[in-house]
CSV table of C-alpha atoms in Angstrom, one decimal:
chain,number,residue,atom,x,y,z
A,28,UNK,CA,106.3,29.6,-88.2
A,29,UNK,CA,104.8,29.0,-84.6
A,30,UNK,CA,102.4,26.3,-83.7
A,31,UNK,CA,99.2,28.8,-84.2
A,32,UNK,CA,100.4,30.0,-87.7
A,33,UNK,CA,100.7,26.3,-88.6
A,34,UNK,CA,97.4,25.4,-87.7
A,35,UNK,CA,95.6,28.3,-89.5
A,36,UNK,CA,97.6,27.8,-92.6
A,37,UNK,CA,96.7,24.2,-92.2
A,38,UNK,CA,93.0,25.3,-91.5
A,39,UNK,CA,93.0,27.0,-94.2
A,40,UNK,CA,94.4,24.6,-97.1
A,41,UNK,CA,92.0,22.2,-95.9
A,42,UNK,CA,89.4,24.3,-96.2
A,43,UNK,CA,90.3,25.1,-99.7
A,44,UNK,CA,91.3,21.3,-100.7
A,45,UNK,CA,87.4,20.8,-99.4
A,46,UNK,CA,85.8,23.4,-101.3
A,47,UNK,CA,87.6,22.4,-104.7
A,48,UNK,CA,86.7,19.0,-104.4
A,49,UNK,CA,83.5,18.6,-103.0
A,50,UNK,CA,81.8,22.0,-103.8
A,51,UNK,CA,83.4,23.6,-106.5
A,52,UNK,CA,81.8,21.7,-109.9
A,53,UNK,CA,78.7,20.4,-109.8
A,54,UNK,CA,76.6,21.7,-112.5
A,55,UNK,CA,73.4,21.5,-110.5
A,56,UNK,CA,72.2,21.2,-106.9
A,57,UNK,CA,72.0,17.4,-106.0
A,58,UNK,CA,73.8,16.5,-109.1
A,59,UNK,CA,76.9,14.8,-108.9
A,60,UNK,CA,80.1,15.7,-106.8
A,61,UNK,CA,83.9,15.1,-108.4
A,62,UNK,CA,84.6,12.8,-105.5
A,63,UNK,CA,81.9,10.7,-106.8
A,64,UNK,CA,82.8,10.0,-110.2
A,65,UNK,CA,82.7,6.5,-111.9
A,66,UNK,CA,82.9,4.2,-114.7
A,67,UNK,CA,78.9,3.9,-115.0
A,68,UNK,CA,78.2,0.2,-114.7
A,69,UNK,CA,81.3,-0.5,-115.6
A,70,UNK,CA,83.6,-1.4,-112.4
A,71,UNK,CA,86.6,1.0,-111.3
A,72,UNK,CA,89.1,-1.1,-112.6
A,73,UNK,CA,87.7,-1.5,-116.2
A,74,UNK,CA,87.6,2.2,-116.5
A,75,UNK,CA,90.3,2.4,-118.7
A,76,UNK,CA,90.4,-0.5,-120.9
A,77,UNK,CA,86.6,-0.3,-121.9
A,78,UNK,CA,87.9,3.7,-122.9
A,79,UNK,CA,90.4,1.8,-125.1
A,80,UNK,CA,87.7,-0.7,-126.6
A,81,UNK,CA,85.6,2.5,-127.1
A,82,UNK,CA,89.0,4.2,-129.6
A,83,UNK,CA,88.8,0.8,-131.1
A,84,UNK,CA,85.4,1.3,-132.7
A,85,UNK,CA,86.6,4.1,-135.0
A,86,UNK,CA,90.3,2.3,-136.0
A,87,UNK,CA,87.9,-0.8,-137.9
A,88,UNK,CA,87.1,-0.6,-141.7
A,89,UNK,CA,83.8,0.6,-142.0
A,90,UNK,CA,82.9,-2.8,-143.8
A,91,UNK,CA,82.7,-4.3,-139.9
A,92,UNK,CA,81.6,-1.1,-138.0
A,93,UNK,CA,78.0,-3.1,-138.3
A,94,UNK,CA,75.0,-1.9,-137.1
A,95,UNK,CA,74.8,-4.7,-134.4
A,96,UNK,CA,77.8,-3.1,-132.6
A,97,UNK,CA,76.4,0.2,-132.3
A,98,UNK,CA,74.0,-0.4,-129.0
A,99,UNK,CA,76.7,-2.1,-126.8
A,100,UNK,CA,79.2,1.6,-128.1
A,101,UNK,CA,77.2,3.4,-127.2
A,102,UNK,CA,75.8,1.8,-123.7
A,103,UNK,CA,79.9,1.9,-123.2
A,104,UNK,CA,80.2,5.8,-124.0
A,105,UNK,CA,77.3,6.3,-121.8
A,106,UNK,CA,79.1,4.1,-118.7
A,107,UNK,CA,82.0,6.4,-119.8
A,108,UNK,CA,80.5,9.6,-119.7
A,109,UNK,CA,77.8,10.1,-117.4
A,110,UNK,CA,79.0,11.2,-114.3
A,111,UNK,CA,81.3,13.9,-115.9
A,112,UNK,CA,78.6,14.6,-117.7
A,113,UNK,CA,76.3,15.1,-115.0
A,114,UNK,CA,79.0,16.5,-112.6
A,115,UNK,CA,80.5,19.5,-114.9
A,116,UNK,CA,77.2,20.1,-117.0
A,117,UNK,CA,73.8,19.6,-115.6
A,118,UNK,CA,71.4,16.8,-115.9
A,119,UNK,CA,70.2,17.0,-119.3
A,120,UNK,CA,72.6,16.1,-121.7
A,121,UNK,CA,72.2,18.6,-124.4
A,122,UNK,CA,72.5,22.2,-125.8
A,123,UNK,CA,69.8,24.8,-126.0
A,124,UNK,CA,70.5,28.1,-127.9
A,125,UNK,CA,71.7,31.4,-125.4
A,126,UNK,CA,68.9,33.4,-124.3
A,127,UNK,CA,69.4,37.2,-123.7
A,128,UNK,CA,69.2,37.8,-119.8
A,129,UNK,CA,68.3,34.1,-119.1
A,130,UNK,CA,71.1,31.7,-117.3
A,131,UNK,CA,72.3,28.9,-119.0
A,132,UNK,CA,69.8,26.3,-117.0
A,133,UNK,CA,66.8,28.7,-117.4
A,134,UNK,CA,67.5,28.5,-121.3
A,135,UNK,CA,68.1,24.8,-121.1
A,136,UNK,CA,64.7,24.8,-119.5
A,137,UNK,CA,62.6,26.9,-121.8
A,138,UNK,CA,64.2,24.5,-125.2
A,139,UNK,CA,63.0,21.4,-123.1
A,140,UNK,CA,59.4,23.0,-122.3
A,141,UNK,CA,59.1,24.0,-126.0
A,142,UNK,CA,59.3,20.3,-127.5
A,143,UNK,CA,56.4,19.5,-124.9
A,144,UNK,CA,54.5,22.6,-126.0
A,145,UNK,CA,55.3,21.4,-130.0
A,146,UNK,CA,53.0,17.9,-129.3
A,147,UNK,CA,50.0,19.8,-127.9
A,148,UNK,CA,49.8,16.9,-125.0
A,149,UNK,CA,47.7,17.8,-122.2
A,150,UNK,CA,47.8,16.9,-118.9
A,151,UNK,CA,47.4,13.0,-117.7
A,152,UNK,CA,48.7,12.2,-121.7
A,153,UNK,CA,51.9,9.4,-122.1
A,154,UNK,CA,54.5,11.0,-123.6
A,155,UNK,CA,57.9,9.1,-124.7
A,156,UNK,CA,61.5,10.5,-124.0
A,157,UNK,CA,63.4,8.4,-127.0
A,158,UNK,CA,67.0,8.4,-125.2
A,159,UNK,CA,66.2,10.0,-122.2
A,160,UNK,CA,69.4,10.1,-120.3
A,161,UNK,CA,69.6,11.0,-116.8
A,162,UNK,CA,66.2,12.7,-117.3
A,163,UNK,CA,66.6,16.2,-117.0
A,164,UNK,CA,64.2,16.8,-120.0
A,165,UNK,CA,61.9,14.6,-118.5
A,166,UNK,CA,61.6,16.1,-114.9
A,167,UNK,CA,61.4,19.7,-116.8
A,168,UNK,CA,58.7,18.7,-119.1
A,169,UNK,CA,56.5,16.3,-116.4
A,170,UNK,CA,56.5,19.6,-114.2
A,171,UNK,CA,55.3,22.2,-117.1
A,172,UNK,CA,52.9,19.9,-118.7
A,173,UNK,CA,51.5,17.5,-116.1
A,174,UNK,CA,51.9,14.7,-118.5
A,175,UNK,CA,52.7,11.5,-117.8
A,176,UNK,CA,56.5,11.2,-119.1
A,177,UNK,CA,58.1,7.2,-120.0
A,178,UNK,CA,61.6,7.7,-120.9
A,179,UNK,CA,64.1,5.1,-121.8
A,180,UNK,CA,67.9,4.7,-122.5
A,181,UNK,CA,70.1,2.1,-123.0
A,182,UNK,CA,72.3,2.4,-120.2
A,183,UNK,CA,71.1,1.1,-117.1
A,184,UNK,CA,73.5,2.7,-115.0
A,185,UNK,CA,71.4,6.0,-116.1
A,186,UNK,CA,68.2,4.5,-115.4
A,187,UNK,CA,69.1,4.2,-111.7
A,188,UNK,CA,70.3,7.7,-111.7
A,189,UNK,CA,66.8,8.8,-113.3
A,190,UNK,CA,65.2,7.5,-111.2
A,191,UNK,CA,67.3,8.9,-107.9
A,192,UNK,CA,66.4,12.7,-109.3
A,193,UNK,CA,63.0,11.9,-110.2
A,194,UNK,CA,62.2,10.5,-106.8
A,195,UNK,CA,64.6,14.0,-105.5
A,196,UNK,CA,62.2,16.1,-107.3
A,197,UNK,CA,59.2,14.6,-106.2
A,198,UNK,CA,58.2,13.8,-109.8
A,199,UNK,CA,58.2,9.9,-109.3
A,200,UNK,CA,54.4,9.7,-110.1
A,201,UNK,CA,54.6,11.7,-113.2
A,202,UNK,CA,58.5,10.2,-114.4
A,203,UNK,CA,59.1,6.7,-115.5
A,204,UNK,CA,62.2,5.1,-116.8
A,205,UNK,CA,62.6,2.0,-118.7
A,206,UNK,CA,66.1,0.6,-119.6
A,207,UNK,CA,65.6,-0.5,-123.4
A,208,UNK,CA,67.1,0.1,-127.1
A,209,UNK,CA,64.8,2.6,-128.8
A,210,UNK,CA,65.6,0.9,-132.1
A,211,UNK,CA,63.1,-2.1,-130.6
A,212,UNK,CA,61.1,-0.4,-127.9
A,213,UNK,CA,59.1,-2.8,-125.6
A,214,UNK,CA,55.7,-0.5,-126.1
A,215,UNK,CA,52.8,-2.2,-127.4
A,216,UNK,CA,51.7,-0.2,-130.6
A,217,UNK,CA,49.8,2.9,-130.3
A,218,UNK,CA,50.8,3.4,-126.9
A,219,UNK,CA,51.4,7.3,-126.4
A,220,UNK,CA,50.1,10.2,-127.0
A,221,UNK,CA,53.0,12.0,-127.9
A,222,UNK,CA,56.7,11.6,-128.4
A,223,UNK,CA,60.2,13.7,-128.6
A,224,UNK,CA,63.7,13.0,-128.5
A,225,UNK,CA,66.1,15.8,-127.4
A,226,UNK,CA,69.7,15.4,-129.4
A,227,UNK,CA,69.1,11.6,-128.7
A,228,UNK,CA,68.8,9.6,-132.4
A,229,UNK,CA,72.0,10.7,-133.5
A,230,UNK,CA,72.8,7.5,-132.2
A,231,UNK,CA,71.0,5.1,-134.3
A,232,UNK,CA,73.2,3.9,-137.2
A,233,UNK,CA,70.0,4.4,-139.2
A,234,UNK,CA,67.5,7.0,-138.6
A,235,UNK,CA,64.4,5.2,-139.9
A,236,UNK,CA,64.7,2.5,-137.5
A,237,UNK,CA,64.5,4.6,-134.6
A,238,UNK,CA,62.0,6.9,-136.4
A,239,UNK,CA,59.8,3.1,-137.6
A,240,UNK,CA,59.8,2.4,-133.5
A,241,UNK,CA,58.5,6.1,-132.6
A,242,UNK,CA,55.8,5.9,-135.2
A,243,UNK,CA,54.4,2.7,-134.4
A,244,UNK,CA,54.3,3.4,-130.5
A,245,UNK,CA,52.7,6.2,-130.9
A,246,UNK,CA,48.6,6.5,-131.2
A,247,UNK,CA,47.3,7.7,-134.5
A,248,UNK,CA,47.3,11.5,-134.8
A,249,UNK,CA,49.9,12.0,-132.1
A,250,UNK,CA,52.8,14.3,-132.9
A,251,UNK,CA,56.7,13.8,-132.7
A,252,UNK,CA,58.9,16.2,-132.4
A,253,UNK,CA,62.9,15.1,-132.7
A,254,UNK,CA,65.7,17.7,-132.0
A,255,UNK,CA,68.6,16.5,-134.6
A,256,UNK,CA,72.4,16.8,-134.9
A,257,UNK,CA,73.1,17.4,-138.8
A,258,UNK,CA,75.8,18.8,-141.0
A,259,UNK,CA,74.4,22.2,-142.6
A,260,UNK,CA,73.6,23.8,-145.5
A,261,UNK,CA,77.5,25.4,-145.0
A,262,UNK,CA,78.9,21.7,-145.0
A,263,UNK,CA,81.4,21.1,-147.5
A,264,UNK,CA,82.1,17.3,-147.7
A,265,UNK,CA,85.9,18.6,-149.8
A,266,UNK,CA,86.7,20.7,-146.9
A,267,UNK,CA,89.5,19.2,-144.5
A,268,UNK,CA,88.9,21.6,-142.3
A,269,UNK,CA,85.0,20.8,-142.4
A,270,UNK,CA,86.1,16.7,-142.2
A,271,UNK,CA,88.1,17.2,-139.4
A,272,UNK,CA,85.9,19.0,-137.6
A,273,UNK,CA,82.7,16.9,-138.2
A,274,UNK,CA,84.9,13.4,-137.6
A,275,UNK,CA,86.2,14.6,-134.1
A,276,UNK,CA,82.7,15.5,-132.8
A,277,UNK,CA,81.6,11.8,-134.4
A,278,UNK,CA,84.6,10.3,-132.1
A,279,UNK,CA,83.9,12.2,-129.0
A,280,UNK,CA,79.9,11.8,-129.0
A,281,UNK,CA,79.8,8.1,-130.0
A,282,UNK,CA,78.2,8.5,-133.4
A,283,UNK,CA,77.8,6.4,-136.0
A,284,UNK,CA,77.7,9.0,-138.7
A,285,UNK,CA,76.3,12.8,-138.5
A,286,UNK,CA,73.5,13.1,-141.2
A,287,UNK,CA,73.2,16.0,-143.1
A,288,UNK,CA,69.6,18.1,-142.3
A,289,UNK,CA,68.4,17.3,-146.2
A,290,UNK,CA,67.9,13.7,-145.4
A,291,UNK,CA,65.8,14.3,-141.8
A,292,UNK,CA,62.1,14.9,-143.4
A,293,UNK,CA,62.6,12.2,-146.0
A,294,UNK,CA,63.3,9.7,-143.7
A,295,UNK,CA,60.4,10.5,-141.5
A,296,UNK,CA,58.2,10.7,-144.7
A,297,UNK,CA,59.5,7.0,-145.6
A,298,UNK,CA,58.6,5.6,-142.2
A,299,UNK,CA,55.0,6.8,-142.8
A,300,UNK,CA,55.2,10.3,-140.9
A,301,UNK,CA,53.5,14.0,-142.2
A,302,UNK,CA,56.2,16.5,-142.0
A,303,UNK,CA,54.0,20.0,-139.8
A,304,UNK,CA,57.5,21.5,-139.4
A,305,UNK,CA,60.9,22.0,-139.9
A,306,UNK,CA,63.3,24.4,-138.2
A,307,UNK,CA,67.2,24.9,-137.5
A,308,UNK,CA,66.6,26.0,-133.7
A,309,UNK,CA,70.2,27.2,-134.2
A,310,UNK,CA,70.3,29.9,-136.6
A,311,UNK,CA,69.7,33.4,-136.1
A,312,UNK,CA,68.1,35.3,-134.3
A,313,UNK,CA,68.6,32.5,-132.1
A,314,UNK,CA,72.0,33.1,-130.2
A,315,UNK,CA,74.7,31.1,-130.5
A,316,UNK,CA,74.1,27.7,-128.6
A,317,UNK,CA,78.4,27.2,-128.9
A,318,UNK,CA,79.0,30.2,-125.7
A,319,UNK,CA,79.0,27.5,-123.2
A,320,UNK,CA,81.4,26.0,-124.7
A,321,UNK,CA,83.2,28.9,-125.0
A,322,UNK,CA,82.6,30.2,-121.4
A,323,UNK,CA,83.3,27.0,-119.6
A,324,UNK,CA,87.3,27.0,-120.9
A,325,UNK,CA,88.4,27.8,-117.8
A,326,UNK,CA,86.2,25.4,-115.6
A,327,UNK,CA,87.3,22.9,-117.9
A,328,UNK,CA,91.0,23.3,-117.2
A,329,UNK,CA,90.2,23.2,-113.5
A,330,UNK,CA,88.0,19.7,-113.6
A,331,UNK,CA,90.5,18.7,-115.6
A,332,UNK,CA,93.2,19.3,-112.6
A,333,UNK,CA,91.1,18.1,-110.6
A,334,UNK,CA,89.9,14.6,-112.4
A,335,UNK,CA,94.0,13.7,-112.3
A,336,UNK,CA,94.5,14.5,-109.0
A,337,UNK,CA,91.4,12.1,-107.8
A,338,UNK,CA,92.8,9.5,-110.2
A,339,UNK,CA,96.0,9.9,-109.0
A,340,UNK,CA,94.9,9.4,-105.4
A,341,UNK,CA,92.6,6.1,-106.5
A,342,UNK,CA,89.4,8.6,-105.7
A,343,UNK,CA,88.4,8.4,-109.5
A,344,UNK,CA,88.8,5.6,-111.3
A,345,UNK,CA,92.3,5.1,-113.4
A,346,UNK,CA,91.2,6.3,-117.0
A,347,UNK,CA,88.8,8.6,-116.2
A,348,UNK,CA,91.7,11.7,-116.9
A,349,UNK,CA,91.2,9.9,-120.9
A,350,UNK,CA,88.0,10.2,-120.1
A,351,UNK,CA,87.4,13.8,-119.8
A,352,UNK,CA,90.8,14.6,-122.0
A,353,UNK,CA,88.2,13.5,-124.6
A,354,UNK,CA,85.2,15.2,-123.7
A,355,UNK,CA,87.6,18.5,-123.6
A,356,UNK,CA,89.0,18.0,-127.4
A,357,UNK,CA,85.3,17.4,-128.4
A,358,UNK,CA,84.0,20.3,-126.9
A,359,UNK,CA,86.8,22.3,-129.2
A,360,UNK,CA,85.3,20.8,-131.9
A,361,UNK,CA,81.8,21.5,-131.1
A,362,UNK,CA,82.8,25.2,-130.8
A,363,UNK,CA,84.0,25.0,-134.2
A,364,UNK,CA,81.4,23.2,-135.8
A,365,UNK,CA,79.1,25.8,-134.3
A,366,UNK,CA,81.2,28.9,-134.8
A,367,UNK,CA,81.8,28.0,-138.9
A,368,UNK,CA,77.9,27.0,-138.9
A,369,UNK,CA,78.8,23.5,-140.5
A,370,UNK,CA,77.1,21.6,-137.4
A,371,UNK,CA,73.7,22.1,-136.0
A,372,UNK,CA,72.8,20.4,-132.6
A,373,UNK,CA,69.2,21.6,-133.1
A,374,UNK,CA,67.8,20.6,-136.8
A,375,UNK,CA,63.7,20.5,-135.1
A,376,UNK,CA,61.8,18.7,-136.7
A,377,UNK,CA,57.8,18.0,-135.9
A,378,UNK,CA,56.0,15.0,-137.5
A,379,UNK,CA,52.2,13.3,-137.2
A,380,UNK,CA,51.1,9.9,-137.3
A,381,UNK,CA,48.3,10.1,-139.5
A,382,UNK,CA,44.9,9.3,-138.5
A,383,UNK,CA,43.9,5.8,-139.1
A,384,UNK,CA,41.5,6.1,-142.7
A,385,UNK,CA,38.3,5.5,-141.2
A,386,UNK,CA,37.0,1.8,-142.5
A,387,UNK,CA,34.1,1.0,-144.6
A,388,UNK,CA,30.8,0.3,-143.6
């Protein structure tokens, strides 16, 4: 080949190598890029054996899987996670059901914007995000309501990235982010207006811990709404299939346990709460919130190329390949969790604080 057919071919594989690493990925604009992946807070070289400590949580007896150990698991899934996360799926770390005609972000969107529109808050209100990510909820709710949005997480290494897209979006006066455990929130009592948490307390080991903090933060009257991964009505605890299933998205989300939607509305009740609604967002006519999954095989395989070359190179850190090897397997089960209806990412369920009883002259 002569000099000039060298140089284009060159030309052109560079050209290529540059679009498949630095542009082809990236969920959203001014997300992340896959030459910027990390470990979170955790530093390159810890990458993979804080993957390994993260295994090691599900290989104890459950008689020392204690509750105390849950906060630092999951602030180490989260460190593990994040960028992929952001990088392949979009700033807000959740599932919304398909909408007919609508892309996958303007859905996204619209199930955001509805658990605003659910706590009637107006405009200038505090409103909590309980687990709020990298705050793509937030930033979409702040802009359609006006309110004043505090989220927090536990993972600091999200806080900073909160706050970078918040101050992107030009939402830094209406967004702020506070690095805390929502199972002991430092709010004064009767704080906010109104509260929601978007596939977020799935976390807690116990869901009337996280549910005690969000009722006594928020001001008397105020609503809550909570969007909650359970095991359905279809759940059948005999089922290996069903165990299997359920098990392998508790290993690949960092869950202490999936709760099955019977037990949601008692525990609020228990805490204090009044139960206005209850609602699998899921089920039909709702489409099928699993198609993502579904659709994104493909683009899977190729980050997944593409995370083992950058690790191979040193670009990524060594164990991110784990990393997103996991994430893949749990999307498969996802998909079948949704597809046998067994799992719901969307159990809504909207609560009040009751009004103070007046007192007695």
């Amino acid at each position: 080949m002569d000099p000039f057919g060298l140089f284009c071919t060159g030309a052109l594989l560079a050209c290529g190598l540059y679009w498949f690493v630095c542009l082809l990925g990236p969920a959203e604009q001014k997300g992340k890029r896959a030459v910027d992946l990390s470990g979170g807070s955790i530093s390159a070289e810890k990458v993979q054996d804080n993957y390994k400590q993260y295994w090691s949580f599900f290989r104890q007896p459950k008689e020392i899987e204690t509750a105390e150990k849950v906060p630092d698991f999951v602030d180490t899934f989260y460190n593990l996670v994040t960028d992929i996360y952001e990088w392949g799926w979009g700033q807000s770390f959740h599932f919304s059901p398909s909408v007919r005609g609508k892309s996958h972000r303007d859905a996204t969107r619209l199930h955001e914007e509805m658990a605003v529109d659910l706590i009637e808050v107006k405009p200038g209100d505090r409103v909590l995000d309980v687990g709020c990510g990298v705050g793509g909820p937030m930033r979409a709710i702040a802009a359609h309501s006006r309110a004043n949005v505090v989220g927090i997480t536990i993972n600091e290494y999200q806080v900073n990235r909160a706050r970078l897209h918040n101050k992107k979006a030009g939402l830094g006066s209406l967004c702020e982010v506070v690095c805390g455990n929502f199972l002991e929130m430092p709010f004064k009592d009767n704080t906010f207006d109104g509260a929601y948490s978007i596939e977020a307390t799935c976390h807690a080991p116990k869901l009337e811990e996280v549910y005690a903090e969000v009722f006594r933060v928020l001001k008397p009257g105020s609503l809550y709404v909570s969007y909650e991964w359970v095991t359905t009505d279809r759940y059948r605890g005999d089922n290996p299939e069903h165990v299997e299933v359920i098990q392998g998205i508790e290993r690949g989300d960092a869950l202490p346990g999936l709760r099955n939607y019977k037990d949601i509305a008692e525990v609020a009740k228990k805490v204090g709460f009044e139960v206005v609604k209850e609602k699998d967002l899921a089920k039909p006519p709702a489409l099928p919130w699993w198609t993502r999954l579904k659709m994104g095989r493909i683009a899977y395989w190729r980050n997944h190329i593409l995370v083992t070359v950058l690790a191979s190179i040193g670009i990524a850190p060594k164990g991110t390949v784990d990393v997103h090897e996991m994430l893949f397997k749990t999307a498969d089960y996802l998909t079948r969790g949704g597809d046998s209806g067994i799992f719901s990412p969307m159990h809504m369920i909207l609560l009040r604080k009751p009004q103070v009883p007046p007192t007695q002259s």
